[in-house]
Coordinates of C-alpha atoms and ligand atoms in Angstrom, one line a residue:
X1 CA 15.0 24.8 -13.9
X2 CA 15.8 21.1 -14.2
X3 CA 16.6 19.2 -10.9
X4 CA 16.5 15.7 -9.7
X5 CA 15.3 14.2 -6.4
X6 CA 16.3 10.8 -5.1
X7 CA 14.2 8.2 -3.4
X8 CA 13.5 4.5 -3.1
X9 CA 12.6 2.7 -6.3
X10 CA 9.5 0.5 -5.7
X11 CA 8.0 -0.2 -9.1
X12 CA 10.1 -0.5 -12.2
X13 CA 10.0 1.4 -15.5
X14 CA 10.1 5.0 -16.7
X15 CA 7.2 7.4 -16.6
X16 CA 7.1 10.8 -18.2
X17 CA 4.2 13.1 -17.4
X18 CA 2.7 16.0 -15.5
X19 CA 2.5 16.3 -11.7
X20 CA -0.9 16.1 -10.0
X21 CA 0.0 17.3 -6.6
X22 CA -2.0 16.1 -3.6
X23 CA -0.8 18.4 -0.9
X24 CA -0.6 17.3 2.8
X25 CA -3.4 19.5 3.9
X26 CA -5.4 18.6 0.9
X27 CA -5.3 14.9 1.8
X28 CA -7.7 15.7 4.6
X29 CA -10.2 17.4 2.3
X30 CA -12.0 16.6 -0.8
X31 CA -9.7 17.1 -3.7
X32 CA -11.1 17.2 -7.3
X33 CA -11.6 19.4 -10.3
X34 CA -15.1 20.7 -10.6
X35 CA -17.1 20.4 -13.8
X36 CA -16.7 23.2 -16.4
X37 CA -19.5 25.7 -16.0
X38 CA -19.9 25.2 -12.2
X39 CA -17.2 27.6 -11.2
X40 CA -19.6 30.3 -9.9
X41 CA -21.6 27.7 -8.0
X42 CA -18.4 26.5 -6.3
X43 CA -17.3 30.1 -5.6
X44 CA -20.6 30.7 -3.9
X45 CA -20.1 27.6 -1.8
X46 CA -16.9 29.0 -0.6
X47 CA -18.4 32.5 0.1
X48 CA -21.3 30.8 1.9
X49 CA -18.9 28.9 4.1
X50 CA -17.1 32.2 5.0
X51 CA -20.4 33.8 5.8
X52 CA -21.4 30.9 8.0
X53 CA -18.2 31.0 10.0
X54 CA -18.5 34.8 10.4
X55 CA -22.0 34.3 11.8
X56 CA -20.8 31.6 14.1
X57 CA -18.0 33.8 15.5
X58 CA -20.4 36.7 16.0
X59 CA -22.8 34.5 18.0
X60 CA -19.9 33.3 20.1
X61 CA -18.7 36.8 20.6
X62 CA -22.0 38.1 21.8
X63 CA -22.8 35.0 23.8
X64 CA -19.6 35.3 25.8
X65 CA -20.4 35.4 29.5
X66 CA -19.4 38.6 31.3
X67 CA -16.8 36.9 33.4
X68 CA -15.1 35.2 30.4
X69 CA -11.3 35.9 30.2
X70 CA -10.5 39.0 28.2
X71 CA -8.2 36.9 25.9
X72 CA -11.2 35.0 24.8
X73 CA -12.9 38.1 23.4
X74 CA -9.6 39.3 21.9
X75 CA -9.1 35.9 20.3
X76 CA -12.5 35.9 18.7
X77 CA -11.9 39.5 17.5
X78 CA -8.7 38.5 15.7
X79 CA -10.5 35.6 14.0
X80 CA -13.3 37.9 13.0
X81 CA -10.8 40.4 11.5
X82 CA -9.1 37.7 9.5
X83 CA -12.4 36.6 8.2
X84 CA -13.4 40.1 7.3
X85 CA -10.3 40.6 5.3
X86 CA -11.3 39.9 1.7
X87 CA -7.8 38.7 0.7
X88 CA -8.2 35.3 2.4
X89 CA -11.0 34.4 0.0
X90 CA -9.5 36.3 -3.0
X91 CA -6.9 33.8 -4.2
X92 CA -9.1 30.6 -3.6
X93 CA -11.9 32.2 -5.6
X94 CA -9.4 32.9 -8.4
X95 CA -8.2 29.2 -8.2
X96 CA -11.8 28.0 -8.4
X97 CA -12.5 30.3 -11.4
X98 CA -9.3 29.8 -13.4
X99 CA -8.2 26.3 -12.5
X100 CA -11.5 24.7 -11.5
X101 CA -10.1 23.5 -8.1
X102 CA -12.9 22.5 -5.7
X103 CA -13.4 25.1 -2.9
X104 CA -11.7 23.1 -0.1
X105 CA -8.7 22.4 -2.3
X106 CA -8.4 26.0 -3.4
X107 CA -8.6 27.2 0.2
X108 CA -5.9 24.7 1.5
X109 CA -3.7 25.7 -1.4
X110 CA -3.9 29.4 -0.3
X111 CA -3.5 28.3 3.3
X112 CA -0.3 26.4 2.6
X113 CA 1.1 29.5 0.8
X114 CA 0.3 31.7 3.7
X115 CA 1.6 29.4 6.3
X116 CA 4.9 29.2 4.4
X117 CA 5.2 33.0 4.5
X118 CA 4.4 33.1 8.2
X119 CA 7.0 30.4 8.9
X120 CA 9.7 32.7 7.7
X121 CA 8.7 35.6 9.9
X122 CA 11.0 36.1 12.9
X123 CA 8.7 38.3 15.1
X124 CA 7.1 35.7 17.5
X125 CA 3.8 37.7 17.7
X126 CA 3.4 37.9 14.0
X127 CA 4.5 34.3 13.5
X128 CA 1.7 33.3 15.9
X129 CA -0.9 35.0 13.6
X130 CA -0.1 32.1 11.1
X131 CA -1.8 29.8 13.6
X132 CA -4.8 32.1 13.8
X133 CA -5.1 32.0 10.0
X134 CA -4.9 28.2 10.0
X135 CA -7.6 27.9 12.6
X136 CA -9.9 30.3 10.7
X137 CA -9.3 28.4 7.5
X138 CA -10.0 25.1 9.3
X139 CA -13.4 26.5 10.5
X140 CA -14.2 27.4 6.9
X141 CA -13.2 23.9 5.7
X142 CA -15.4 22.4 8.3
X143 CA -18.3 24.5 7.1
X144 CA -17.6 23.5 3.5
X145 CA -17.5 19.9 4.6
X146 CA -20.9 20.2 6.4
X147 CA -22.4 21.7 3.3
X148 CA -21.7 18.5 1.4
X149 CA -24.3 15.8 2.0
X150 CA -21.9 13.0 1.1
X151 CA -19.1 12.4 3.4
X152 CA -15.5 13.1 2.5
X153 CA -12.9 10.6 3.2
X154 CA -9.2 10.4 2.4
X155 CA -10.0 8.2 -0.5
X156 CA -12.3 10.7 -2.1
X157 CA -9.7 13.2 -3.0
X158 CA -9.5 12.3 -6.7
X159 CA -12.0 11.8 -9.3
X160 CA -11.3 10.2 -12.7
X161 CA -11.6 13.6 -14.5
X162 CA -8.4 14.8 -12.7
X163 CA -6.3 11.9 -13.9
X164 CA -5.1 11.3 -17.4
X165 CA -2.7 9.0 -19.1
X166 CA 0.1 11.4 -18.6
X167 CA -0.6 12.2 -14.9
X168 CA 2.0 11.5 -12.3
X169 CA 0.6 11.5 -8.8
X170 CA 2.8 13.3 -6.2
X171 CA 1.8 13.1 -2.6
X172 CA 3.2 13.3 0.9
X173 CA 2.0 9.9 1.7
X174 CA -0.8 7.6 0.5
X175 CA -2.5 4.9 2.5
X176 CA -2.7 1.4 1.0
X177 CA -6.5 1.6 0.7
X178 CA -6.3 4.9 -1.2
X179 CA -3.6 3.4 -3.4
X180 CA -6.1 0.6 -4.1
X181 CA -8.7 3.1 -5.3
X182 CA -6.2 4.5 -7.7
X183 CA -6.4 1.1 -9.5
X184 CA -9.6 2.6 -11.1
X185 CA -7.7 5.4 -12.7
X186 CA -5.2 5.3 -15.5
X187 CA -2.2 7.4 -14.6
X188 CA 1.4 6.9 -15.5
X189 CA 3.6 7.3 -12.4
X190 CA 3.7 7.8 -8.7
X191 CA 5.9 9.7 -6.2
X192 CA 5.6 10.1 -2.4
X193 CA 7.6 11.8 0.3
X194 CA 7.3 8.9 2.6
X195 CA 7.2 5.1 2.4
X196 CA 9.4 2.0 2.2
X197 CA 10.0 -0.7 -0.4
X198 CA 7.7 -3.2 1.2
X199 CA 5.0 -0.9 2.6
X200 CA 1.6 -2.1 1.4
X201 CA 1.3 1.2 -0.5
X202 CA 4.4 0.2 -2.5
X203 CA 3.1 -3.3 -3.0
X204 CA -0.1 -2.0 -4.5
X205 CA 1.8 0.4 -6.6
X206 CA 3.9 -2.5 -8.0
X207 CA 0.7 -4.4 -8.7
X208 CA -0.5 -1.6 -10.9
X209 CA 2.7 -1.9 -12.9
X210 CA 3.3 1.8 -12.8
X211 CA 6.8 3.3 -12.2
X212 CA 7.0 4.5 -8.7
X213 CA 9.5 6.1 -6.3
X214 CA 8.7 6.6 -2.6
X215 CA 10.7 8.1 0.2
X216 CA 11.5 11.1 -2.0
X217 CA 11.8 13.5 0.9
X218 CA 10.2 16.9 0.3
X219 CA 9.0 15.9 -3.2
X220 CA 5.5 17.2 -2.5
X221 CA 7.0 20.6 -1.4
X222 CA 9.4 21.0 -4.2
X223 CA 7.3 19.8 -7.1
X224 CA 4.5 22.1 -8.3
X225 CA 1.2 21.1 -9.7
X226 CA 1.6 20.7 -13.5
X227 CA 5.4 20.3 -13.5
X228 CA 6.8 17.9 -16.1
X229 CA 8.4 14.9 -14.4
X230 CA 10.4 11.9 -15.3
X231 CA 9.9 9.0 -12.8
X232 CA 12.8 6.5 -13.0
X233 CA 11.4 3.5 -11.1
X234 CA 14.6 1.5 -11.8
X235 CA 17.1 3.9 -10.3
X236 CA 14.8 5.8 -7.9
X237 CA 15.1 9.2 -9.5
X238 CA 12.5 11.9 -10.1
X239 CA 13.6 14.5 -12.6
X240 CA 11.7 17.8 -12.4
X241 CA 11.3 20.0 -15.5
X242 CA 13.6 17.8 -17.6
X243 CA 15.4 19.4 -20.5
X244 CA 15.2 18.1 -24.1
X245 CA 18.3 16.0 -23.8
X246 CA 17.0 14.1 -20.7
X247 CA 13.6 13.7 -22.2
X248 CA 15.2 12.1 -25.3
X249 CA 17.3 9.8 -23.2
X250 CA 14.4 8.6 -21.1
X251 CA 12.1 8.2 -24.1
X252 CA 14.7 5.9 -25.6
X253 CA 14.8 3.9 -22.3
X254 CA 11.0 3.7 -22.4
X255 CA 11.1 2.3 -26.0
X256 CA 13.7 -0.3 -24.9
X257 CA 11.5 -1.3 -22.0
X258 CA 8.5 -1.9 -24.3
X259 CA 10.7 -4.1 -26.5
X260 CA 11.9 -6.1 -23.5
X261 CA 8.4 -6.5 -22.3
X262 CA 7.3 -7.9 -25.6
X263 CA 10.2 -10.4 -25.6
X264 CA 9.4 -11.5 -22.1
X265 CA 5.8 -12.4 -23.2
X266 CA 7.3 -15.3 -25.2
X267 CA 8.2 -17.0 -21.9
X268 CA 4.5 -17.3 -20.9
X269 CA 4.1 -20.8 -22.3
X270 CA 7.5 -22.4 -21.4
X271 CA 7.9 -24.7 -18.5
X272 CA 9.5 -23.2 -15.4
X273 CA 12.5 -25.5 -15.2
X274 CA 16.1 -24.7 -14.4
X275 CA 19.1 -25.6 -16.6
X276 CA 19.7 -28.7 -14.6
X277 CA 16.0 -29.8 -14.8
X278 CA 14.6 -28.7 -11.4
X279 CA 10.9 -27.8 -11.7
X280 CA 9.9 -24.6 -10.0
X281 CA 6.4 -23.5 -9.2
X282 CA 5.4 -19.8 -9.6
X283 CA 2.3 -18.7 -7.8
X284 CA 0.7 -15.2 -7.8
X285 CA 0.0 -12.7 -5.0
X286 CA -3.3 -10.9 -5.5
X287 CA -5.1 -8.1 -3.7
X288 CA -8.4 -8.2 -5.5
X289 CA -10.3 -11.1 -7.1
X290 CA -10.0 -9.7 -10.6
X291 CA -6.2 -9.8 -10.4
X292 CA -6.6 -13.6 -10.8
X293 CA -7.4 -13.2 -14.5
X294 CA -3.9 -11.9 -15.2
X295 CA -2.3 -14.4 -12.9
X296 CA -3.7 -17.2 -15.0
X297 CA -2.8 -15.5 -18.2
X298 CA 0.8 -15.2 -17.2
X299 CA 1.1 -18.8 -16.3
X300 CA 0.8 -18.8 -12.5
X301 CA 0.1 -22.3 -11.1
X302 CA -2.1 -20.9 -8.4
X303 CA -2.5 -18.0 -6.0
X304 CA 0.1 -18.3 -3.2
X305 CA -1.3 -15.2 -1.4
X306 CA -4.7 -13.6 -1.7
X307 CA -4.5 -10.6 0.7
X308 CA -8.2 -10.9 1.6
X309 CA -8.1 -7.7 3.8
X310 CA -8.2 -5.6 0.7
X311 CA -11.8 -6.8 0.3
X312 CA -12.6 -5.1 3.6
X313 CA -11.1 -1.7 2.7
X314 CA -12.7 1.4 1.1
X315 CA -16.1 0.5 2.3
X316 CA -18.7 2.9 3.5
X317 CA -21.0 0.2 4.9
X318 CA -20.1 -2.4 7.5
X319 CA -17.8 -5.4 6.8
X320 CA -18.9 -7.6 4.0
X321 CA -21.0 -10.5 5.3
X322 CA -20.5 -14.2 4.8
X323 CA -22.5 -14.3 1.6
X324 CA -20.7 -11.5 -0.1
X325 CA -17.3 -12.8 1.0
X326 CA -18.2 -16.3 -0.2
X327 CA -19.0 -14.9 -3.6
X328 CA -15.7 -13.0 -3.8
X329 CA -13.7 -16.1 -2.8
X330 CA -15.6 -18.2 -5.3
X331 CA -14.9 -15.6 -8.0
X332 CA -11.2 -16.1 -7.4
X333 CA -11.5 -19.8 -7.5
X334 CA -13.5 -19.7 -10.7
X335 CA -11.1 -17.4 -12.3
X336 CA -8.2 -19.7 -11.3
X337 CA -9.9 -22.6 -13.1
X338 CA -9.2 -25.3 -10.5
X339 CA -5.8 -24.1 -9.5
X340 CA -5.0 -23.7 -5.7
X341 CA -5.8 -20.4 -4.0
X342 CA -4.3 -19.6 -0.6
X343 CA -6.8 -17.2 1.0
X344 CA -5.1 -15.4 3.7
X345 CA -7.4 -14.4 6.6
X346 CA -7.7 -10.7 7.3
X347 CA -4.3 -9.1 8.0
X348 CA -5.3 -5.6 9.1
X349 CA -3.5 -3.3 11.5
X350 CA -0.2 -1.5 11.1
X351 CA -0.4 0.3 7.7
X352 CA -3.7 -1.3 6.6
X353 CA -7.0 0.0 8.0
X354 CA -10.5 -1.3 7.5
X355 CA -13.2 0.8 5.8
X356 CA -14.5 4.0 7.2
X357 CA -18.0 2.6 7.6
X358 CA -16.9 -0.2 9.8
X359 CA -17.4 0.0 13.5
X360 CA -14.9 -2.7 13.8
X361 CA -11.8 -0.8 12.8
X362 CA -10.1 -0.7 16.1
X363 CA -7.0 -2.3 14.8
X364 CA -3.6 -1.2 16.0
X365 CA -1.5 1.1 13.8
X366 CA 1.7 -0.2 15.3
X367 CA 3.3 -3.1 13.4
X368 CA 3.7 -4.7 16.9
X369 CA 0.1 -4.1 17.8
X370 CA -3.3 -5.8 17.3
X371 CA -2.6 -7.0 13.8
X372 CA -3.5 -9.9 11.6
X373 CA -4.4 -13.1 13.5
X374 CA -4.2 -11.2 16.8
X375 CA -7.0 -9.0 15.6
X376 CA -9.0 -12.0 14.2
X377 CA -8.8 -13.8 17.5
X378 CA -9.9 -10.7 19.3
X379 CA -12.9 -10.6 17.0
X380 CA -14.0 -14.3 16.8
X381 CA -17.4 -13.6 15.2
X382 CA -15.8 -11.8 12.3
X383 CA -13.2 -14.4 12.0
X384 CA -15.8 -17.2 12.0
X385 CA -17.7 -15.4 9.3
X386 CA -14.6 -15.3 7.1
X387 CA -13.7 -18.9 7.8
X388 CA -17.3 -20.0 6.9
X389 CA -17.1 -18.0 3.7
X390 CA -13.8 -19.6 2.7
X391 CA -15.0 -23.1 3.7
X392 CA -18.2 -22.7 1.6
X393 CA -16.1 -21.6 -1.4
X394 CA -13.8 -24.6 -0.9
X395 CA -16.7 -26.8 -2.1
X396 CA -16.1 -25.3 -5.6
X397 CA -12.3 -25.3 -6.0
X398 CA -9.0 -25.7 -4.3
X399 CA -9.3 -23.0 -1.6
X400 CA -6.8 -23.2 1.2
X401 CA -6.7 -21.2 4.4
X402 CA -3.5 -19.2 5.2
X403 CA -3.1 -17.6 8.6
X404 CA -0.9 -14.5 9.0
X405 CA 1.5 -13.5 11.8
X406 CA 1.2 -16.5 14.1
X407 CA 3.9 -16.8 16.8
X408 CA 2.4 -18.6 19.8
X409 CA 1.2 -22.2 20.2
X410 CA -1.9 -20.8 22.0
X411 CA -2.8 -18.7 18.9
X412 CA -2.4 -21.8 16.7
X413 CA -4.7 -23.8 19.0
X414 CA -7.3 -21.1 19.1
X415 CA -7.2 -20.7 15.3
X416 CA -7.5 -24.4 14.6
X417 CA -10.4 -24.6 17.2
X418 CA -12.3 -21.8 15.4
X419 CA -11.7 -23.5 12.0
X420 CA -13.3 -26.7 13.5
X421 CA -16.1 -24.6 14.9
X422 CA -16.8 -23.0 11.5
X423 CA -16.9 -26.4 9.9
X424 CA -19.4 -27.6 12.6
X425 CA -21.6 -24.6 12.0
X426 CA -21.7 -25.3 8.2
X427 CA -22.4 -28.9 8.9
X428 CA -25.3 -28.0 11.1
X429 CA -26.7 -25.8 8.4
X430 CA -26.2 -28.5 5.8
X431 CA -23.9 -26.4 3.7
X432 CA -21.2 -28.0 1.5
X433 CA -17.5 -27.5 2.2
X434 CA -14.2 -29.4 1.8
X435 CA -13.7 -31.1 5.2
X436 CA -10.1 -31.7 4.4
X437 CA -9.3 -28.1 3.4
X438 CA -5.6 -27.4 3.8
X439 CA -4.6 -24.9 6.5
X440 CA -1.2 -23.1 6.3
X441 CA 0.7 -20.6 8.4
X442 CA 2.7 -17.6 7.3
X443 CA 6.2 -17.6 8.8
X444 CA 6.8 -14.0 9.3
X445 CA 7.6 -13.5 13.0
X446 CA 11.1 -14.6 14.0
X447 CA 9.6 -16.5 16.9
X448 CA 7.7 -18.7 14.5
X449 CA 10.9 -19.3 12.5
X450 CA 12.8 -20.3 15.7
X451 CA 10.1 -22.8 16.7
X452 CA 9.4 -24.2 13.3
X453 CA 8.9 -27.8 14.4
X454 CA 5.7 -26.6 16.1
X455 CA 4.4 -25.2 12.9
X456 CA 5.5 -28.2 10.8
X457 CA 3.5 -30.5 13.1
X458 CA 0.3 -28.4 13.0
X459 CA 0.0 -27.1 9.5
X460 CA -0.4 -28.6 6.0
X461 CA 1.9 -26.0 4.4
X462 CA 3.9 -22.9 5.2
X463 CA 4.6 -19.6 3.5
X464 CA 7.4 -17.2 4.4
X465 CA 6.4 -13.6 4.6
X466 CA 9.8 -12.0 4.1
X467 CA 8.4 -8.5 4.3
X468 CA 7.5 -8.9 7.9
X469 CA 10.2 -11.4 8.7
X470 CA 12.7 -8.7 7.8
X471 CA 10.8 -6.0 9.6
X472 CA 10.6 -7.9 12.8
X473 CA 14.1 -9.6 12.7
X474 CA 15.9 -6.3 12.0
X475 CA 13.5 -4.1 14.0
X476 CA 12.9 -1.9 11.0
X477 CA 9.5 -0.4 10.4
X478 CA 8.9 -1.4 6.7
X479 CA 6.9 1.7 6.0
X480 CA 9.4 4.2 7.5
X481 CA 11.6 5.8 4.9
X482 CA 13.9 7.1 7.6
X483 CA 15.2 3.6 8.3
X484 CA 14.7 2.2 4.8
X485 CA 18.4 2.0 4.3
X486 CA 18.6 -0.5 7.1
X487 CA 15.9 -2.8 5.6
X488 CA 18.2 -5.4 4.2
X489 CA 17.0 -8.7 2.8
X490 CA 20.6 -9.8 2.5
X491 CA 21.4 -9.4 6.2
X492 CA 23.1 -12.6 7.2
X493 CA 20.5 -13.1 9.9
X494 CA 17.7 -13.1 7.3
X495 CA 19.6 -15.4 4.9
X496 CA 20.3 -17.9 7.7
X497 CA 16.7 -17.8 8.9
X498 CA 15.4 -18.4 5.4
X499 CA 17.9 -21.3 4.8
X500 CA 16.9 -22.9 8.1
X501 CA 13.1 -22.6 7.5
X502 CA 13.4 -24.0 4.0
X503 CA 15.7 -26.8 5.0
X504 CA 13.5 -27.9 7.9
X505 CA 10.3 -27.8 5.9
X506 CA 11.8 -29.8 3.0
X507 CA 13.1 -32.4 5.5
X508 CA 9.7 -32.7 7.1
X509 CA 8.0 -33.0 3.6
X510 CA 5.8 -29.9 4.3
X511 CA 5.3 -27.6 1.3
X512 CA 7.1 -24.3 1.8
X513 CA 6.9 -21.1 -0.3
X514 CA 8.0 -17.5 0.0
X515 CA 5.3 -14.9 -0.7
X516 CA 7.1 -11.8 0.5
X517 CA 8.6 -9.4 -2.0
X518 CA 11.9 -11.3 -2.0
X519 CA 10.3 -14.0 -4.1
X520 CA 9.4 -11.5 -6.8
X521 CA 12.7 -9.7 -7.1
X522 CA 14.6 -11.1 -10.1
X523 CA 17.9 -9.9 -8.6
X524 CA 17.4 -12.4 -5.8
X525 CA 16.0 -15.4 -7.7
X526 CA 19.4 -17.2 -7.9
X527 CA 19.9 -16.7 -4.2
X528 CA 16.4 -18.1 -3.4
X529 CA 17.1 -21.1 -5.6
X530 CA 20.4 -21.6 -3.9
X531 CA 18.6 -21.6 -0.5
X532 CA 16.5 -24.5 -1.8
X533 CA 13.3 -22.7 -2.6
X534 CA 11.1 -24.3 -5.3
X535 CA 7.7 -22.5 -4.7
X536 CA 7.7 -18.7 -5.3
X537 CA 4.7 -16.5 -4.9
X538 CA 4.8 -12.9 -6.2
X539 CA 2.8 -10.2 -7.9
X540 CA 2.0 -11.3 -11.4
X541 CA 3.9 -8.4 -12.9
X542 CA 7.1 -10.0 -11.7
X543 CA 6.3 -13.6 -12.9
X544 CA 8.0 -13.5 -16.2
X545 CA 11.0 -11.6 -15.0
X546 CA 11.6 -14.2 -12.3
X547 CA 10.9 -17.0 -14.7
X548 CA 13.6 -15.7 -17.0
X549 CA 16.2 -16.0 -14.2
X550 CA 15.0 -19.5 -13.3
X551 CA 15.4 -20.7 -16.9
X552 CA 19.0 -19.5 -16.9
X553 CA 19.9 -21.0 -13.5
X554 CA 21.7 -24.2 -12.4
X555 CA 20.4 -25.1 -9.0
X556 CA 23.1 -27.7 -8.3
X557 CA 25.8 -25.2 -9.0
X558 CA 24.0 -22.5 -6.9
X559 CA 23.6 -24.8 -3.9
X560 CA 27.3 -25.6 -3.9
X561 CA 28.1 -21.9 -3.5
X562 CA 25.5 -20.9 -0.9
X563 CA 27.3 -22.2 2.2
X564 CA 30.0 -19.6 1.8
X565 CA 27.3 -16.9 1.7
X566 CA 25.6 -18.2 4.8
X567 CA 28.8 -18.3 6.7
X568 CA 29.9 -14.8 5.7
X569 CA 29.1 -12.3 8.4
X570 CA 31.6 -9.6 7.4
X571 CA 30.2 -7.4 4.6
X572 CA 33.2 -7.7 2.4
X573 CA 33.3 -11.4 2.8
X574 CA 29.6 -11.6 2.1
X575 CA 29.6 -9.5 -1.0
X576 CA 32.5 -11.7 -2.4
X577 CA 30.5 -14.9 -1.7
X578 CA 27.4 -13.4 -3.2
X579 CA 29.2 -12.2 -6.3
X580 CA 30.6 -15.7 -6.8
X581 CA 27.1 -17.2 -6.3
X582 CA 25.5 -14.8 -8.8
X583 CA 28.1 -15.7 -11.4
X584 CA 26.8 -19.3 -11.3
Ligands
PEP1 C1 5.0 -10.6 4.1 O1 5.0 -10.1 5.3 O2 6.0 -10.9 3.5 C2 3.7 -10.8 3.4 C3 3.7 -11.4 2.3 O3 2.6 -10.3 4.0 P1 2.2 -8.7 3.9 O4 3.2 -8.1 2.9 O5 0.8 -8.6 3.4 O6 2.4 -8.3 5.3
MG2 MG1 3.1 -10.0 6.4

C-alpha cells in the first residue's frame, strides 16, 4: 500500500530506491550481509553463542549459594527455559540462511518482532516475559560479540556489499561520524527518524549531495527492509511503496533536476558579481581534505571552514599526532593551490564525538557542555599539538587558524597565549611556520555577538556560525526534531544580531563571513546580501546555486529594503517586508 511520511528536508533532490533498514537495536550490533556460501558457518556461530549462554546460565544456577533468594533461582530457570526453546533461534537461523543477514542482525530482527508482540499483551505477568526474552537475547549478542576478534562499533554496521546505487538508508538516528563513513559507499538517499536541519549528520548528508529527509518520526518502524521508496529532499516527503503514477511523476522531476544541474555548471567560470557590480567571495566548507578538490573545481576562492574535528573521528587508534595532522593540513593547502584555508580547531562535543580508540573522548554531549574551544583549553597538550601542526602547514600556503565557540575574554587570552607558545616551540625546534598567521574567531555564541568590539580588537577576521548562533539565541537544540519547527533563521532576533555583527565588522575593517548553513541556502542569499554580507562560506554543493542568486541580485536595492525587515517584529509585518525584499 502506498503511503507518505513527512519530515525535515535537509538535502535536496529526488531519490528512488530500495530501503536498507538499520534498526534501532541493530545500531548497537554489527550489521552486514555475509558472503554467499558462508551461511552455515554463520548459523553455527549463532548456535555456538546460544550454547555458550546456556552453559553460563547452568554454571550460575549450580553455583548459587544456598542462602541466595529464591527469585534468583527462578529467574535463572526462566532464562534457561527461554534458551532451551528452539523457536528463539529458529527465525534468526532462517534469516541467516535465506537473506544472508549476519547472526547479530538476524537475532535483533527476531527480538524486535517478539518485543512488539509482547508490548501488545495486557497481562502484566506475560508482558514482563518480554523483558526476559530481551535479556536472554542480549546475553547471546554479547557472546556473539566476544566470538569476534575485531571489535564492533556503531560505525561498523554496514559493509560496501550491502549498499548499492539504488539503496536508501533508513535509520532511527545516525551519528555524524557514522554518516562520514557512509561517504565511502554509493547509495542514493537517506531517511532518519530523528535529526534537525543543521545537525552535523544533516550537514554531512548535504555534503554527499544525496537527497535526505530527517525527523521522519517512526520511519524506521513503518518502513520495511526492501520497500521501494521515493525520498523527496525538496519537500521533505518519503513515499513508501509508490504506485506507477507517482514513480513517473518523480522520475520526471529527477530528469528536470539533472538538466538544471547541467545548466548550473556553466556558472562555474563566471565572476561572482551582483547586477550593480558588487563583488562577492564564495568560500567552501569542508569536512575532509579531499573535499578541497571539488571546492576548487567549483570556483571557491578558498576554504572558509575546514571542520578539522572530522579528522579525529572514526579512529581506532589514539588521536592523530602532530606529523599526521600536519600532512592532512598541508594536503588541503596543496589542493587549494595557494588559496586561503581557515582551519577550525577541534570542535567536538554535543553531537560530535571523537574516535572510539581515543582515551581523550571525554567531551560533553550537551551543546552547553565541554565543547569546541572549551574542550581544547581543557586539553592544552592536544590543542598545542594541533596548533603546531597548523602552524607548520602555514609555511606552505595560506593557512589561517579559526577558533570555535569563544565567548569569554579569558578564553580568548588563553587561546592566544597557547598560539604564541606553539610558535615558540616550533621556533626552538627550528621548524618553519608563518609568524604572521591570521587568527580568527567564530561568532556563534550570542554573548560573543553582544561584545563584538572585544573580538574585533583581538582577531584578524571573524566568521559567523549561524547554526550555533541560532541554537543558542533561540535555545533550540539543533539536533532535536521535536523542536525543529522553532529553529527559525528568520527570527527577528537572529536577523538583528546578524545585521549588527556584519555592520560593526565592516565599520572596523575586519573581514567577516558567514559559514553556517544560512550562507549556503539560496533562498536566503538576497537577505544575506541585504544585510551587507560579501563573504559566504558553504558546502561546495551549494556554491553554484548561491552564485546564481547573486548574479541576479541588486545589492543597492536590497539594502534599501532591509530596514523594514529588521524593524518588523510582528510575523505578518515581517513576512510582508521580506516578500518585498525578495522581489528586489
Ligand atoms: C555553525 O555553528 O554555524 C558552524 C558553522 O559550525 P558547526 O556547524 O560545525 O557547529
Ligand atoms: Mg558551530
